């Protein structure tokens, strides 16, 4: 749970603080903001797409702990250097470094949770993971994102305040990596059995085959439950990215252009509104975890997707992102977001053999990266060409499509027999 708190805090911090860097450090404004945000998100997702499945296979091969620690170290490096970028090209390169760390964290957080808990309690376990992740996100938007503003109020220049604030966050992540290295159990969570007809002497070679693990993670999508979980992740990860990036951008852009606020004042307003979404996440995570152990997993996924779709489409009704209506929409978005994030994991965990769990979660997260790639890339252009709510409307429509797919396959979802949970990672 500590990994969920720290990992989500740093994952949320960088995109939420990104508008401050784009406007104050790089001097971007107007139409360039939406496109640049889209470029950064697309570059990050390209890195995720190329690495996620391999991270999942690696987690099955060498264990969860080294992959998780490496993820924190990459995030710390990216955060430390991000405010020192002199142009968009360097910023994109550092965003890729940060994304590689995010990939490792996303895979291992889900896999570790599934490893340590039996199926009958996995809904609650993922609910607790969502709770601590929500707390991490709240800390990010209400405390960490405000560090540059607080430092600037203390007399620092904006550029210096940004650099010091990001370095402080990077230092906290490094401390977290050291703590994780000393507390998470070492070793392999699962073992990979050789295919029928292979001798025992061939088992080690099969176990070391990352390519085979990746392929198996993809092949598992032939199972209707796995396919639904993968499809749900396509929307769920995009929802998380939109709240962290485009919601902040929408509020900051409006606050500066219409209300005449400074960049730091606008960022503080953004943090307060986005914080509402993440506070609802904290409350909603245990609720969906509880539902996940009392309803069929596919049914709770369908429910969550429908709620999220409606919440994201409601952003089309917002005319003033600083008005009271945005508060209600942010709360609905937060509830929908935690629903889709919390429910896809337990469904996948009940549908796959333990020996392929890391690989399957790698592919699931890969589907999420593709979702972010598509929805953020298209949404970034629609943000500039149509309206700021466009990325959210696109995500809402995708969520409703996944809910319809779930309704079509729900009766064909059959869980696999469960083995004893692992205590090593």
Coordinates of C-alpha atoms in Angstrom, one line a residue:
X1 CA 0.0 0.0 0.0
X2 CA 3.0 2.3 0.6
X3 CA 4.1 1.7 -2.9
X4 CA 0.6 2.7 -4.1
X5 CA 0.7 5.9 -2.1
X6 CA 4.2 7.0 -3.2
X7 CA 3.9 5.7 -6.7
X8 CA 0.6 7.5 -7.4
X9 CA 1.9 10.7 -5.7
X10 CA 4.8 11.0 -8.0
X11 CA 2.9 9.8 -11.1
X12 CA 0.2 12.5 -10.4
X13 CA 2.7 15.3 -9.5
X14 CA 4.5 15.7 -12.7
X15 CA 1.6 16.1 -15.1
X16 CA -0.3 18.2 -12.6
X17 CA 2.6 20.6 -12.2
X18 CA 3.4 20.5 -15.9
X19 CA 1.2 23.6 -16.9
X20 CA 3.4 25.8 -14.6
X21 CA 6.5 24.7 -16.4
X22 CA 5.0 25.1 -19.8
X23 CA 3.8 28.6 -19.1
X24 CA 6.5 30.1 -16.8
X25 CA 9.6 28.1 -17.7
X26 CA 9.0 27.7 -21.5
X27 CA 6.7 30.7 -22.0
X28 CA 4.1 28.8 -24.0
X29 CA 0.6 30.2 -24.3
X30 CA -2.6 29.9 -26.4
X31 CA -2.9 27.1 -28.9
X32 CA 0.5 25.8 -28.2
X33 CA -0.5 24.7 -24.7
X34 CA -2.9 22.0 -25.8
X35 CA -0.7 20.6 -28.6
X36 CA 2.4 20.6 -26.4
X37 CA 0.6 18.8 -23.6
X38 CA -0.7 16.3 -26.1
X39 CA 2.9 15.8 -27.6
X40 CA 4.3 15.1 -24.1
X41 CA 1.6 12.7 -23.3
X42 CA 1.9 10.9 -26.6
X43 CA 5.7 10.6 -26.1
X44 CA 5.3 9.2 -22.7
X45 CA 2.7 6.7 -23.9
X46 CA 5.0 5.6 -26.7
X47 CA 7.6 4.7 -24.1
X48 CA 5.0 2.9 -22.1
X49 CA 3.8 0.9 -25.0
X50 CA 7.3 -0.3 -25.9
X51 CA 8.1 -1.3 -22.3
X52 CA 5.1 -2.4 -20.4
X53 CA 4.7 -6.0 -21.6
X54 CA 8.4 -6.6 -21.1
X55 CA 8.2 -5.2 -17.5
X56 CA 5.4 -7.6 -16.8
X57 CA 7.4 -10.5 -18.1
X58 CA 10.5 -9.4 -16.2
X59 CA 8.4 -9.2 -13.0
X60 CA 7.5 -12.9 -13.5
X61 CA 11.1 -13.8 -14.2
X62 CA 13.2 -11.9 -11.6
X63 CA 10.5 -10.8 -9.1
X64 CA 8.5 -7.7 -8.3
X65 CA 10.9 -5.9 -6.0
X66 CA 13.7 -5.0 -8.4
X67 CA 11.3 -3.9 -11.1
X68 CA 9.4 -1.7 -8.6
X69 CA 12.7 -0.1 -7.2
X70 CA 13.9 0.6 -10.7
X71 CA 10.6 2.3 -11.5
X72 CA 11.0 4.7 -8.5
X73 CA 14.6 5.5 -9.4
X74 CA 13.6 6.4 -13.0
X75 CA 10.7 8.6 -11.7
X76 CA 13.1 10.3 -9.4
X77 CA 15.6 11.0 -12.2
X78 CA 12.9 12.4 -14.5
X79 CA 11.4 14.6 -11.8
X80 CA 14.8 16.0 -10.8
X81 CA 15.8 17.0 -14.3
X82 CA 12.3 18.1 -15.7
X83 CA 12.4 21.7 -14.7
X84 CA 15.9 22.2 -16.1
X85 CA 14.8 21.5 -19.6
X86 CA 15.5 24.4 -21.9
X87 CA 13.1 23.5 -24.7
X88 CA 10.2 21.2 -25.6
X89 CA 12.5 18.6 -27.2
X90 CA 14.4 18.1 -23.9
X91 CA 11.2 18.1 -22.0
X92 CA 9.9 15.3 -24.2
X93 CA 13.0 13.2 -23.6
X94 CA 12.7 13.6 -19.8
X95 CA 9.0 12.8 -20.0
X96 CA 10.0 9.5 -21.6
X97 CA 12.4 8.7 -18.8
X98 CA 9.7 9.4 -16.3
X99 CA 7.3 7.3 -18.3
X100 CA 9.6 4.3 -18.1
X101 CA 9.5 4.6 -14.4
X102 CA 5.7 4.8 -14.4
X103 CA 5.5 1.7 -16.5
X104 CA 7.4 -0.3 -13.9
X105 CA 5.3 1.0 -11.0
X106 CA 2.0 0.4 -12.7
X107 CA 2.8 -3.2 -13.4
X108 CA 4.2 -4.1 -10.0
X109 CA 1.6 -2.3 -7.9
X110 CA -1.2 -4.4 -9.4
X111 CA 0.8 -7.7 -9.5
X112 CA 2.0 -7.4 -5.9
X113 CA -1.6 -6.8 -4.7
X114 CA -2.8 -9.9 -6.5
X115 CA 0.1 -12.0 -5.2
X116 CA -0.4 -11.3 -1.5
X117 CA -4.2 -11.8 -1.3
X118 CA -6.6 -14.6 -2.0
X119 CA -9.4 -14.1 -4.6
X120 CA -12.2 -13.8 -2.1
X121 CA -10.6 -10.7 -0.6
X122 CA -9.0 -9.2 -3.7
X123 CA -11.8 -6.6 -4.2
X124 CA -11.1 -5.2 -0.8
X125 CA -7.3 -5.3 -1.4
X126 CA -7.6 -3.4 -4.6
X127 CA -10.0 -1.0 -2.8
X128 CA -7.3 -0.4 -0.2
X129 CA -4.7 0.1 -3.0
X130 CA -7.1 2.6 -4.6
X131 CA -7.5 4.3 -1.2
X132 CA -3.8 4.7 -0.6
X133 CA -3.3 5.7 -4.3
X134 CA -6.0 8.3 -3.8
X135 CA -4.2 9.7 -0.7
X136 CA -1.0 9.8 -2.7
X137 CA -2.8 11.8 -5.5
X138 CA -4.3 14.2 -2.9
X139 CA -0.9 14.8 -1.4
X140 CA 0.4 15.5 -4.9
X141 CA -2.2 18.0 -5.9
X142 CA -2.7 19.7 -2.6
X143 CA 0.9 19.7 -1.3
X144 CA 3.6 18.7 -3.8
X145 CA 2.1 20.7 -6.7
X146 CA 2.0 23.8 -4.5
X147 CA 5.6 23.7 -3.6
X148 CA 6.8 26.0 -6.4
X149 CA 4.0 28.5 -5.4
X150 CA 5.1 28.4 -1.7
X151 CA 8.7 28.8 -2.6
X152 CA 7.9 31.7 -4.9
X153 CA 5.9 33.3 -2.1
X154 CA 9.0 33.0 0.0
X155 CA 11.0 35.1 -2.4
X156 CA 12.4 32.7 -5.0
X157 CA 12.2 33.4 -8.7
X158 CA 9.6 31.3 -10.6
X159 CA 12.2 29.2 -12.4
X160 CA 14.2 28.6 -9.2
X161 CA 11.1 27.8 -7.3
X162 CA 10.1 25.2 -9.9
X163 CA 13.5 23.6 -9.8
X164 CA 13.7 23.4 -6.0
X165 CA 10.2 22.0 -5.8
X166 CA 10.9 19.2 -8.3
X167 CA 14.2 18.3 -6.6
X168 CA 12.4 18.0 -3.3
X169 CA 9.9 15.6 -4.8
X170 CA 12.7 13.6 -6.5
X171 CA 14.4 13.3 -3.1
X172 CA 11.3 11.9 -1.5
X173 CA 11.0 9.3 -4.2
X174 CA 14.6 8.2 -3.7
X175 CA 13.9 7.8 0.0
X176 CA 10.8 5.7 -0.9
X177 CA 13.0 3.5 -3.2
X178 CA 15.4 2.8 -0.4
X179 CA 12.5 1.9 2.0
X180 CA 10.9 -0.4 -0.6
X181 CA 14.2 -2.1 -1.2
X182 CA 14.5 -2.9 2.5
X183 CA 10.9 -3.9 3.2
X184 CA 9.5 -5.7 0.2
X185 CA 10.1 -9.5 0.2
X186 CA 12.7 -10.6 -2.4
X187 CA 12.4 -13.5 -4.9
X188 CA 10.0 -14.7 -7.4
X189 CA 6.3 -14.5 -7.0
X190 CA 5.5 -17.3 -9.4
X191 CA 7.2 -19.9 -11.4
X192 CA 6.5 -20.6 -15.1
X193 CA 5.8 -24.2 -15.9
X194 CA 7.1 -25.7 -19.2
X195 CA 4.7 -26.6 -22.0
X196 CA 3.6 -30.2 -22.2
X197 CA 6.3 -32.4 -23.7
X198 CA 9.2 -30.4 -22.4
X199 CA 11.6 -32.1 -20.0
X200 CA 12.4 -30.8 -16.5
X201 CA 15.8 -29.7 -17.8
X202 CA 14.1 -27.4 -20.2
X203 CA 12.1 -25.7 -17.5
X204 CA 14.7 -23.2 -16.6
X205 CA 15.1 -22.1 -20.2
X206 CA 11.3 -21.7 -20.5
X207 CA 11.2 -19.8 -17.2
X208 CA 13.8 -17.3 -18.5
X209 CA 12.0 -16.7 -21.8
X210 CA 10.7 -13.2 -21.6
X211 CA 9.3 -13.4 -25.2
X212 CA 7.2 -16.4 -24.3
X213 CA 5.8 -14.6 -21.2
X214 CA 4.9 -11.6 -23.3
X215 CA 3.2 -13.8 -25.9
X216 CA 1.3 -15.7 -23.3
X217 CA 0.0 -12.4 -21.8
X218 CA -1.4 -11.4 -25.1
X219 CA -2.9 -14.9 -25.8
X220 CA -4.8 -14.7 -22.5
X221 CA -7.1 -12.2 -24.2
X222 CA -8.9 -15.1 -25.8
X223 CA -10.6 -15.4 -22.4
X224 CA -13.7 -13.1 -22.3
X225 CA -13.0 -12.0 -18.8
X226 CA -9.4 -11.1 -19.6
X227 CA -10.5 -9.3 -22.8
X228 CA -13.0 -7.2 -20.7
X229 CA -10.3 -6.4 -18.1
X230 CA -7.9 -5.3 -20.9
X231 CA -10.6 -3.2 -22.5
X232 CA -11.5 -1.6 -19.2
X233 CA -7.8 -0.7 -18.6
X234 CA -7.8 1.0 -22.0
X235 CA -10.3 3.5 -20.6
X236 CA -9.2 3.5 -17.0
X237 CA -5.6 4.7 -17.6
X238 CA -6.8 7.3 -20.0
X239 CA -9.2 8.6 -17.3
X240 CA -6.3 9.0 -14.9
X241 CA -4.2 10.8 -17.4
X242 CA -7.0 13.2 -18.4
X243 CA -7.6 14.2 -14.8
X244 CA -3.9 14.8 -14.1
X245 CA -3.1 16.6 -17.3
X246 CA -6.0 18.1 -19.2
X247 CA -8.2 19.0 -16.2
X248 CA -5.3 21.0 -14.7
X249 CA -4.6 22.5 -18.1
X250 CA -8.2 23.5 -18.6
X251 CA -8.4 25.2 -15.3
X252 CA -5.0 27.0 -15.5
X253 CA -5.7 28.2 -19.0
X254 CA -9.1 29.6 -18.1
X255 CA -7.9 31.2 -14.9
X256 CA -5.1 33.0 -16.7
X257 CA -6.9 34.0 -19.9
X258 CA -10.4 34.9 -18.4
X259 CA -9.7 35.7 -14.8
X260 CA -6.3 37.3 -15.2
X261 CA -4.6 35.2 -12.5
X262 CA -0.9 34.6 -12.4
X263 CA 0.5 31.2 -13.2
X264 CA 1.1 30.3 -9.6
X265 CA -2.4 31.4 -8.6
X266 CA -3.9 29.5 -11.4
X267 CA -2.0 26.4 -10.5
X268 CA -3.2 26.6 -6.9
X269 CA -6.8 26.9 -8.1
X270 CA -6.2 23.9 -10.3
X271 CA -4.8 21.9 -7.4
X272 CA -7.9 22.7 -5.3
X273 CA -10.4 21.6 -7.9
X274 CA -8.5 18.5 -9.0
X275 CA -8.0 17.7 -5.3
X276 CA -11.8 17.3 -5.1
X277 CA -11.7 14.5 -7.6
X278 CA -8.9 12.8 -5.7
X279 CA -10.6 13.2 -2.4
X280 CA -13.7 11.4 -3.9
X281 CA -11.2 8.7 -5.1
X282 CA -10.1 8.2 -1.5
X283 CA -13.8 7.7 -0.4
X284 CA -14.8 5.7 -3.4
X285 CA -12.0 3.2 -3.5
X286 CA -13.2 1.1 -0.5
X287 CA -16.7 1.2 -1.9
X288 CA -15.8 -0.3 -5.2
X289 CA -13.5 -2.7 -3.4
X290 CA -16.4 -3.9 -1.2
X291 CA -18.6 -4.3 -4.3
X292 CA -15.9 -6.2 -6.0
X293 CA -16.1 -9.0 -3.4
X294 CA -20.0 -9.1 -3.4
X295 CA -20.8 -8.9 -7.1
X296 CA -19.5 -10.8 -10.0
X297 CA -16.3 -9.1 -11.0
X298 CA -17.4 -8.6 -14.6
X299 CA -20.6 -6.9 -13.4
X300 CA -18.9 -4.4 -11.2
X301 CA -16.5 -3.6 -14.1
X302 CA -19.6 -2.9 -16.3
X303 CA -21.1 -0.7 -13.5
X304 CA -17.9 1.3 -13.1
X305 CA -17.5 1.9 -16.8
X306 CA -21.0 3.1 -17.2
X307 CA -20.6 5.5 -14.2
X308 CA -17.3 6.8 -15.5
X309 CA -18.7 7.3 -19.0
X310 CA -21.6 9.4 -17.8
X311 CA -19.3 11.4 -15.5
X312 CA -16.8 12.3 -18.2
X313 CA -19.5 13.2 -20.7
X314 CA -20.9 15.6 -18.1
X315 CA -17.9 17.9 -18.6
X316 CA -19.7 19.1 -21.8
X317 CA -22.1 20.9 -19.5
X318 CA -19.3 23.0 -17.8
X319 CA -18.9 26.6 -19.1
X320 CA -16.8 27.9 -16.2
X321 CA -14.2 25.5 -14.9
X322 CA -13.8 27.7 -11.8
X323 CA -17.5 27.7 -11.0
X324 CA -19.4 25.5 -8.6
X325 CA -20.6 23.2 -11.4
X326 CA -17.0 22.1 -12.0
X327 CA -16.8 21.0 -8.3
X328 CA -19.7 18.6 -8.9
X329 CA -18.3 17.3 -12.1
X330 CA -14.8 16.8 -10.6
X331 CA -16.4 14.7 -7.8
X332 CA -18.3 12.6 -10.4
X333 CA -15.2 12.2 -12.4
X334 CA -13.2 11.1 -9.4
X335 CA -15.8 8.5 -8.5
X336 CA -15.9 7.1 -12.0
X337 CA -12.1 7.1 -12.3
X338 CA -11.6 5.1 -9.1
X339 CA -14.3 2.7 -10.2
X340 CA -12.7 1.7 -13.5
X341 CA -9.2 1.6 -11.9
X342 CA -10.2 -0.5 -8.9
X343 CA -12.4 -3.1 -10.6
X344 CA -10.3 -4.2 -13.7
X345 CA -7.5 -5.6 -11.5
X346 CA -9.4 -8.2 -9.5
X347 CA -11.2 -9.3 -12.6
X348 CA -7.9 -10.0 -14.3
X349 CA -6.4 -11.7 -11.3
X350 CA -9.2 -14.2 -11.1
X351 CA -9.0 -15.0 -14.8
X352 CA -5.2 -15.9 -15.2
X353 CA -2.9 -18.5 -13.8
X354 CA -0.6 -17.2 -11.1
X355 CA 2.5 -18.1 -13.1
X356 CA 1.5 -15.5 -15.8
X357 CA 0.2 -12.9 -13.5
X358 CA 3.0 -10.4 -14.1
X359 CA 2.8 -10.8 -17.8
X360 CA -1.0 -10.4 -17.9
X361 CA -0.8 -7.2 -15.8
X362 CA 1.9 -6.0 -18.1
X363 CA -0.4 -6.4 -21.1
X364 CA -3.3 -4.9 -19.2
X365 CA -1.3 -1.8 -18.4
X366 CA -0.1 -1.8 -22.1
X367 CA -3.8 -1.6 -23.1
X368 CA -4.1 1.4 -20.7
X369 CA -1.0 3.0 -22.3
X370 CA -2.6 2.6 -25.8
X371 CA -5.8 4.1 -24.4
X372 CA -3.9 7.2 -23.1
X373 CA -2.0 7.4 -26.4
X374 CA -5.2 7.5 -28.4
X375 CA -7.4 9.5 -26.2
X376 CA -4.7 12.1 -25.1
X377 CA -3.3 12.4 -28.6
X378 CA -6.7 13.0 -30.2
X379 CA -8.0 14.8 -27.2
X380 CA -5.1 17.3 -27.3
X381 CA -6.0 18.3 -30.8
X382 CA -9.7 18.5 -30.0
X383 CA -8.9 20.6 -26.9
X384 CA -7.5 23.3 -29.2
X385 CA -9.8 22.8 -32.2
X386 CA -13.1 22.3 -30.4
X387 CA -13.3 22.9 -26.6
X388 CA -11.4 22.0 -23.4
X389 CA -14.0 19.3 -22.5
X390 CA -13.3 17.4 -25.7
X391 CA -10.8 14.9 -24.2
X392 CA -13.2 14.0 -21.4
X393 CA -16.1 13.6 -23.8
X394 CA -14.0 11.2 -25.9
X395 CA -13.0 9.2 -22.8
X396 CA -16.7 9.0 -21.7
X397 CA -17.8 7.7 -25.1
X398 CA -15.1 5.0 -24.9
X399 CA -16.2 4.0 -21.4
X400 CA -19.8 3.5 -22.5
X401 CA -18.5 1.3 -25.4
X402 CA -16.6 -0.9 -22.9
X403 CA -19.7 -1.2 -20.8
X404 CA -21.6 -2.4 -23.8
X405 CA -18.9 -5.0 -24.6
X406 CA -19.1 -6.2 -21.0
X407 CA -22.8 -6.7 -21.2
X408 CA -22.2 -8.8 -24.3
X409 CA -19.6 -11.2 -22.7
X410 CA -20.6 -11.2 -19.0
X411 CA -22.3 -14.6 -19.1
X412 CA -19.2 -16.2 -20.6
X413 CA -16.7 -15.2 -17.9
X414 CA -15.5 -18.2 -15.8
X415 CA -12.7 -17.7 -13.2
X416 CA -9.7 -20.1 -13.2
X417 CA -9.1 -22.3 -10.2
X418 CA -7.1 -20.4 -7.6
X419 CA -3.7 -21.5 -6.2
X420 CA -2.3 -20.5 -2.8
X421 CA -1.2 -16.8 -2.7
X422 CA 2.5 -16.0 -2.9
X423 CA 4.3 -14.1 -0.1
X424 CA 7.3 -13.1 -2.1
X425 CA 7.7 -10.3 -4.6

